[in-house]
Amino acid sequence: MSELNLILLGPPGAGKGTQAERLQEDFPLAYVATGDILRAAVKAETDLGKKAKEYMDRGDLVPDDVIIGVILDRLSDTDTEDGFLLDGFPRSVGQAEALEEAIGRLDRKLTAILYIEAPDEEIIRRLSGRRMCVKSGHVYNIYTDPPKRDEVCDQDGSRLVQRDDDREGTVSKRLGVYHKMTEPLVEYYEDRGLLRRFDGTRSPTEVHDHIRASIATLRLEDEL
């Protein structure tokens, strides 16, 4: 398999960030996070970055054609030649179609969609239970990984706070948007034979082992 071009898919809080870190240790993949590359394009003041900044400054969503342009710029970098791991895009079927057409023009194709699934109640428990220390950003969870003292960081003694976007009402709204806009991608990619499912309620190590085994199977099938 000449390239390993992967997309991480799943609801917020399913564990995509954790698996992204581990996959980058396993494989020579360029990690392409939409938010990161948008900010980098804005900072570098590229033409597309300037266009994106206009929307971001107004608080508007960056249009699909601009995001696709920024991503294609990123995928033309030499560090993506052995493959990429795309996180945070696509977020709709329309974006997926645009991405497929765009990377096809680069004579590239997707290898697999890594879909980490978890029920809403688990997502709400994970995210609403998350607490972060104000000094160094150490993260705890009052349900699964609580601090020794309530609301106090074990490592530096600073106060622990809950981010606004981790409040239960906000998490429920984020999940609503995900189900409406992004979840249809599951069927879209399943119909194309690209989707691989992983149980996000299992431990991060178990999920990681399952993903590695799936990628190994893909490579074996490619060699046949």
CSV table of C-alpha atoms in Angstrom, one decimal:
chain,number,residue,atom,x,y,z
A,1,MET,CA,0.0,0.0,0.0
A,2,SER,CA,1.8,3.1,-1.2
A,3,GLU,CA,-0.2,5.6,0.9
A,4,LEU,CA,-2.3,5.4,4.0
A,5,ASN,CA,-5.0,8.1,3.7
A,6,LEU,CA,-7.3,8.0,6.7
A,7,ILE,CA,-10.2,10.0,8.1
A,8,LEU,CA,-11.2,9.9,11.8
A,9,LEU,CA,-14.9,10.1,12.2
A,10,GLY,CA,-17.1,10.0,15.3
A,11,PRO,CA,-19.0,12.2,17.8
A,12,PRO,CA,-17.2,14.8,20.0
A,13,GLY,CA,-15.7,13.0,23.0
A,14,ALA,CA,-15.5,9.6,21.3
A,15,GLY,CA,-11.7,9.5,21.6
A,16,LYS,CA,-10.5,10.6,18.2
A,17,GLY,CA,-7.8,12.9,19.5
A,18,THR,CA,-6.3,10.1,21.6
A,19,GLN,CA,-6.3,7.7,18.7
A,20,ALA,CA,-4.8,10.4,16.4
A,21,GLU,CA,-1.8,10.7,18.7
A,22,ARG,CA,-1.2,7.0,18.8
A,23,LEU,CA,-1.6,6.5,15.0
A,24,GLN,CA,1.0,9.2,14.4
A,25,GLU,CA,3.4,7.2,16.6
A,26,ASP,CA,2.6,4.1,14.6
A,27,PHE,CA,2.7,5.3,11.0
A,28,PRO,CA,4.5,8.2,9.1
A,29,LEU,CA,1.2,10.1,8.7
A,30,ALA,CA,0.8,13.8,8.4
A,31,TYR,CA,-1.9,14.9,10.9
A,32,VAL,CA,-4.3,17.2,9.2
A,33,ALA,CA,-6.7,18.8,11.7
A,34,THR,CA,-9.0,21.3,10.0
A,35,GLY,CA,-8.9,23.9,12.8
A,36,ASP,CA,-5.1,23.8,13.0
A,37,ILE,CA,-4.6,24.2,9.3
A,38,LEU,CA,-7.1,27.0,9.1
A,39,ARG,CA,-5.3,28.9,11.9
A,40,ALA,CA,-1.9,28.2,10.3
A,41,ALA,CA,-3.1,29.5,6.9
A,42,VAL,CA,-4.5,32.7,8.5
A,43,LYS,CA,-1.2,33.2,10.4
A,44,ALA,CA,0.9,32.6,7.2
A,45,GLU,CA,-1.4,35.1,5.4
A,46,THR,CA,-1.9,32.9,2.4
A,47,ASP,CA,-4.6,33.9,-0.1
A,48,LEU,CA,-6.9,31.3,1.2
A,49,GLY,CA,-5.9,32.1,4.8
A,50,LYS,CA,-6.9,35.8,4.2
A,51,LYS,CA,-10.2,34.7,2.8
A,52,ALA,CA,-10.9,32.3,5.7
A,53,LYS,CA,-10.0,35.1,8.2
A,54,GLU,CA,-12.7,37.3,6.8
A,55,TYR,CA,-15.3,34.7,7.7
A,56,MET,CA,-13.7,33.8,11.0
A,57,ASP,CA,-13.5,37.5,12.1
A,58,ARG,CA,-17.2,37.9,11.4
A,59,GLY,CA,-18.0,34.7,13.3
A,60,ASP,CA,-19.3,33.0,10.2
A,61,LEU,CA,-18.7,29.4,9.1
A,62,VAL,CA,-15.9,29.2,6.6
A,63,PRO,CA,-17.4,28.0,3.3
A,64,ASP,CA,-16.7,24.5,2.0
A,65,ASP,CA,-14.7,25.7,-1.0
A,66,VAL,CA,-12.3,27.7,1.1
A,67,ILE,CA,-11.8,24.8,3.6
A,68,ILE,CA,-11.2,22.4,0.7
A,69,GLY,CA,-8.7,24.8,-0.8
A,70,VAL,CA,-6.8,25.1,2.5
A,71,ILE,CA,-6.8,21.3,2.9
A,72,LEU,CA,-5.6,20.7,-0.6
A,73,ASP,CA,-2.8,23.2,0.0
A,74,ARG,CA,-1.9,21.2,3.1
A,75,LEU,CA,-2.1,17.9,1.3
A,76,SER,CA,0.4,19.1,-1.3
A,77,ASP,CA,3.1,19.4,1.4
A,78,THR,CA,5.9,16.8,1.1
A,79,ASP,CA,5.2,15.3,4.6
A,80,THR,CA,1.8,14.0,3.3
A,81,GLU,CA,3.4,11.8,0.6
A,82,ASP,CA,3.2,8.6,2.7
A,83,GLY,CA,-0.3,9.4,3.8
A,84,PHE,CA,-2.4,11.6,6.0
A,85,LEU,CA,-4.8,11.4,8.9
A,86,LEU,CA,-7.7,13.9,8.5
A,87,ASP,CA,-9.5,15.0,11.6
A,88,GLY,CA,-12.5,17.4,11.7
A,89,PHE,CA,-13.3,17.2,8.0
A,90,PRO,CA,-15.5,16.3,6.3
A,91,ARG,CA,-18.5,17.2,8.5
A,92,SER,CA,-21.2,16.7,5.9
A,93,VAL,CA,-21.9,14.6,2.9
A,94,GLY,CA,-21.5,17.7,0.7
A,95,GLN,CA,-18.0,18.2,2.1
A,96,ALA,CA,-17.2,14.5,1.6
A,97,GLU,CA,-18.2,14.7,-2.0
A,98,ALA,CA,-16.1,17.8,-2.5
A,99,LEU,CA,-13.1,16.2,-0.8
A,100,GLU,CA,-13.4,13.0,-2.9
A,101,GLU,CA,-13.4,15.0,-6.1
A,102,ALA,CA,-10.5,17.2,-4.9
A,103,ILE,CA,-8.1,14.5,-3.9
A,104,GLY,CA,-9.1,12.6,-7.0
A,105,ARG,CA,-7.6,15.5,-9.0
A,106,LEU,CA,-4.4,14.9,-7.1
A,107,ASP,CA,-4.5,11.2,-8.2
A,108,ARG,CA,-5.0,10.1,-4.6
A,109,LYS,CA,-7.8,8.2,-2.8
A,110,LEU,CA,-8.9,7.5,0.7
A,111,THR,CA,-7.8,4.2,2.3
A,112,ALA,CA,-10.3,4.0,5.1
A,113,ILE,CA,-12.7,5.9,7.4
A,114,LEU,CA,-12.0,5.1,11.1
A,115,TYR,CA,-15.4,5.5,12.7
A,116,ILE,CA,-15.2,5.6,16.6
A,117,GLU,CA,-18.8,5.2,17.9
A,118,ALA,CA,-20.1,5.8,21.3
A,119,PRO,CA,-23.7,6.4,22.7
A,120,ASP,CA,-24.8,9.9,23.6
A,121,GLU,CA,-25.1,9.2,27.3
A,122,GLU,CA,-21.4,8.1,27.4
A,123,ILE,CA,-20.3,11.2,25.4
A,124,ILE,CA,-22.2,13.5,27.8
A,125,ARG,CA,-20.7,11.7,30.8
A,126,ARG,CA,-17.2,12.0,29.4
A,127,LEU,CA,-17.4,15.7,28.4
A,128,SER,CA,-19.6,17.1,31.2
A,129,GLY,CA,-17.3,15.4,33.7
A,130,ARG,CA,-14.1,16.9,32.3
A,131,ARG,CA,-12.2,19.4,34.4
A,132,MET,CA,-9.1,21.3,33.5
A,133,CYS,CA,-6.6,23.1,35.8
A,134,VAL,CA,-6.3,26.8,35.1
A,135,LYS,CA,-2.5,26.9,35.4
A,136,SER,CA,-1.1,24.1,33.2
A,137,GLY,CA,-4.2,22.6,31.5
A,138,HIS,CA,-4.0,19.2,33.2
A,139,VAL,CA,-7.2,17.3,32.5
A,140,TYR,CA,-9.3,15.2,34.9
A,141,ASN,CA,-12.7,13.6,34.8
A,142,ILE,CA,-14.9,13.6,37.9
A,143,TYR,CA,-16.4,10.2,36.9
A,144,THR,CA,-13.5,8.3,35.4
A,145,ASP,CA,-10.3,10.0,36.6
A,146,PRO,CA,-11.1,12.3,39.5
A,147,PRO,CA,-8.5,14.5,41.4
A,148,LYS,CA,-7.6,13.5,44.9
A,149,ARG,CA,-9.2,16.7,46.2
A,150,ASP,CA,-12.4,18.1,44.7
A,151,GLU,CA,-11.7,20.9,42.2
A,152,VAL,CA,-8.0,21.0,42.9
A,153,CYS,CA,-5.2,19.8,40.5
A,154,ASP,CA,-3.1,17.0,41.9
A,155,GLN,CA,0.0,18.2,40.1
A,156,ASP,CA,0.2,21.9,40.8
A,157,GLY,CA,-2.6,22.7,43.3
A,158,SER,CA,-4.4,25.1,41.0
A,159,ARG,CA,-8.1,25.4,40.6
A,160,LEU,CA,-10.0,23.0,38.3
A,161,VAL,CA,-12.7,24.5,36.0
A,162,GLN,CA,-15.2,23.2,33.5
A,163,ARG,CA,-15.0,24.7,30.0
A,164,ASP,CA,-18.2,26.3,28.7
A,165,ASP,CA,-18.4,23.9,25.8
A,166,ASP,CA,-18.2,20.9,28.2
A,167,ARG,CA,-21.4,21.9,30.1
A,168,GLU,CA,-24.1,19.3,29.7
A,169,GLY,CA,-26.5,21.6,27.8
A,170,THR,CA,-23.8,22.6,25.4
A,171,VAL,CA,-22.6,19.0,24.9
A,172,SER,CA,-26.2,18.0,24.0
A,173,LYS,CA,-26.4,20.8,21.4
A,174,ARG,CA,-23.1,19.7,19.9
A,175,LEU,CA,-24.3,16.1,19.7
A,176,GLY,CA,-27.5,17.4,18.0
A,177,VAL,CA,-25.5,19.1,15.3
A,178,TYR,CA,-23.3,16.0,14.9
A,179,HIS,CA,-26.3,13.7,14.4
A,180,LYS,CA,-27.9,16.1,11.9
A,181,MET,CA,-24.9,17.1,9.8
A,182,THR,CA,-22.1,14.6,10.3
A,183,GLU,CA,-23.7,11.2,11.1
A,184,PRO,CA,-25.0,10.8,7.6
A,185,LEU,CA,-21.4,10.3,6.6
A,186,VAL,CA,-21.5,6.8,8.2
A,187,GLU,CA,-23.9,5.5,5.6
A,188,TYR,CA,-22.1,7.5,2.9
A,189,TYR,CA,-18.8,5.9,3.5
A,190,GLU,CA,-20.3,2.5,4.4
A,191,ASP,CA,-21.9,2.4,0.9
A,192,ARG,CA,-18.4,3.0,-0.6
A,193,GLY,CA,-16.8,0.1,1.4
A,194,LEU,CA,-14.5,2.5,3.3
A,195,LEU,CA,-16.0,2.5,6.8
A,196,ARG,CA,-14.4,0.6,9.6
A,197,ARG,CA,-16.2,0.6,13.0
A,198,PHE,CA,-14.6,0.8,16.4
A,199,ASP,CA,-16.3,0.7,19.8
A,200,GLY,CA,-15.4,3.9,21.5
A,201,THR,CA,-16.7,2.7,24.9
A,202,ARG,CA,-13.7,0.3,25.1
A,203,SER,CA,-10.4,1.4,26.7
A,204,PRO,CA,-8.1,3.6,24.5
A,205,THR,CA,-5.6,0.8,24.2
A,206,GLU,CA,-8.3,-1.7,23.1
A,207,VAL,CA,-9.5,0.8,20.4
A,208,HIS,CA,-6.0,1.4,19.3
A,209,ASP,CA,-5.2,-2.3,19.0
A,210,HIS,CA,-8.4,-2.8,17.0
A,211,ILE,CA,-7.5,0.1,14.6
A,212,ARG,CA,-4.0,-1.3,14.1
A,213,ALA,CA,-5.3,-4.7,13.3
A,214,SER,CA,-7.8,-3.3,10.8
A,215,ILE,CA,-5.0,-1.3,9.0
A,216,ALA,CA,-2.8,-4.4,8.9
A,217,THR,CA,-5.8,-6.3,7.3
A,218,LEU,CA,-6.2,-3.5,4.7
A,219,ARG,CA,-2.5,-3.7,3.8
A,220,LEU,CA,-2.7,-7.5,3.4
A,221,GLU,CA,-5.7,-7.2,1.1
A,222,ASP,CA,-3.9,-4.5,-0.9
A,223,GLU,CA,-1.0,-6.9,-1.5
A,224,LEU,CA,-3.2,-9.7,-2.8
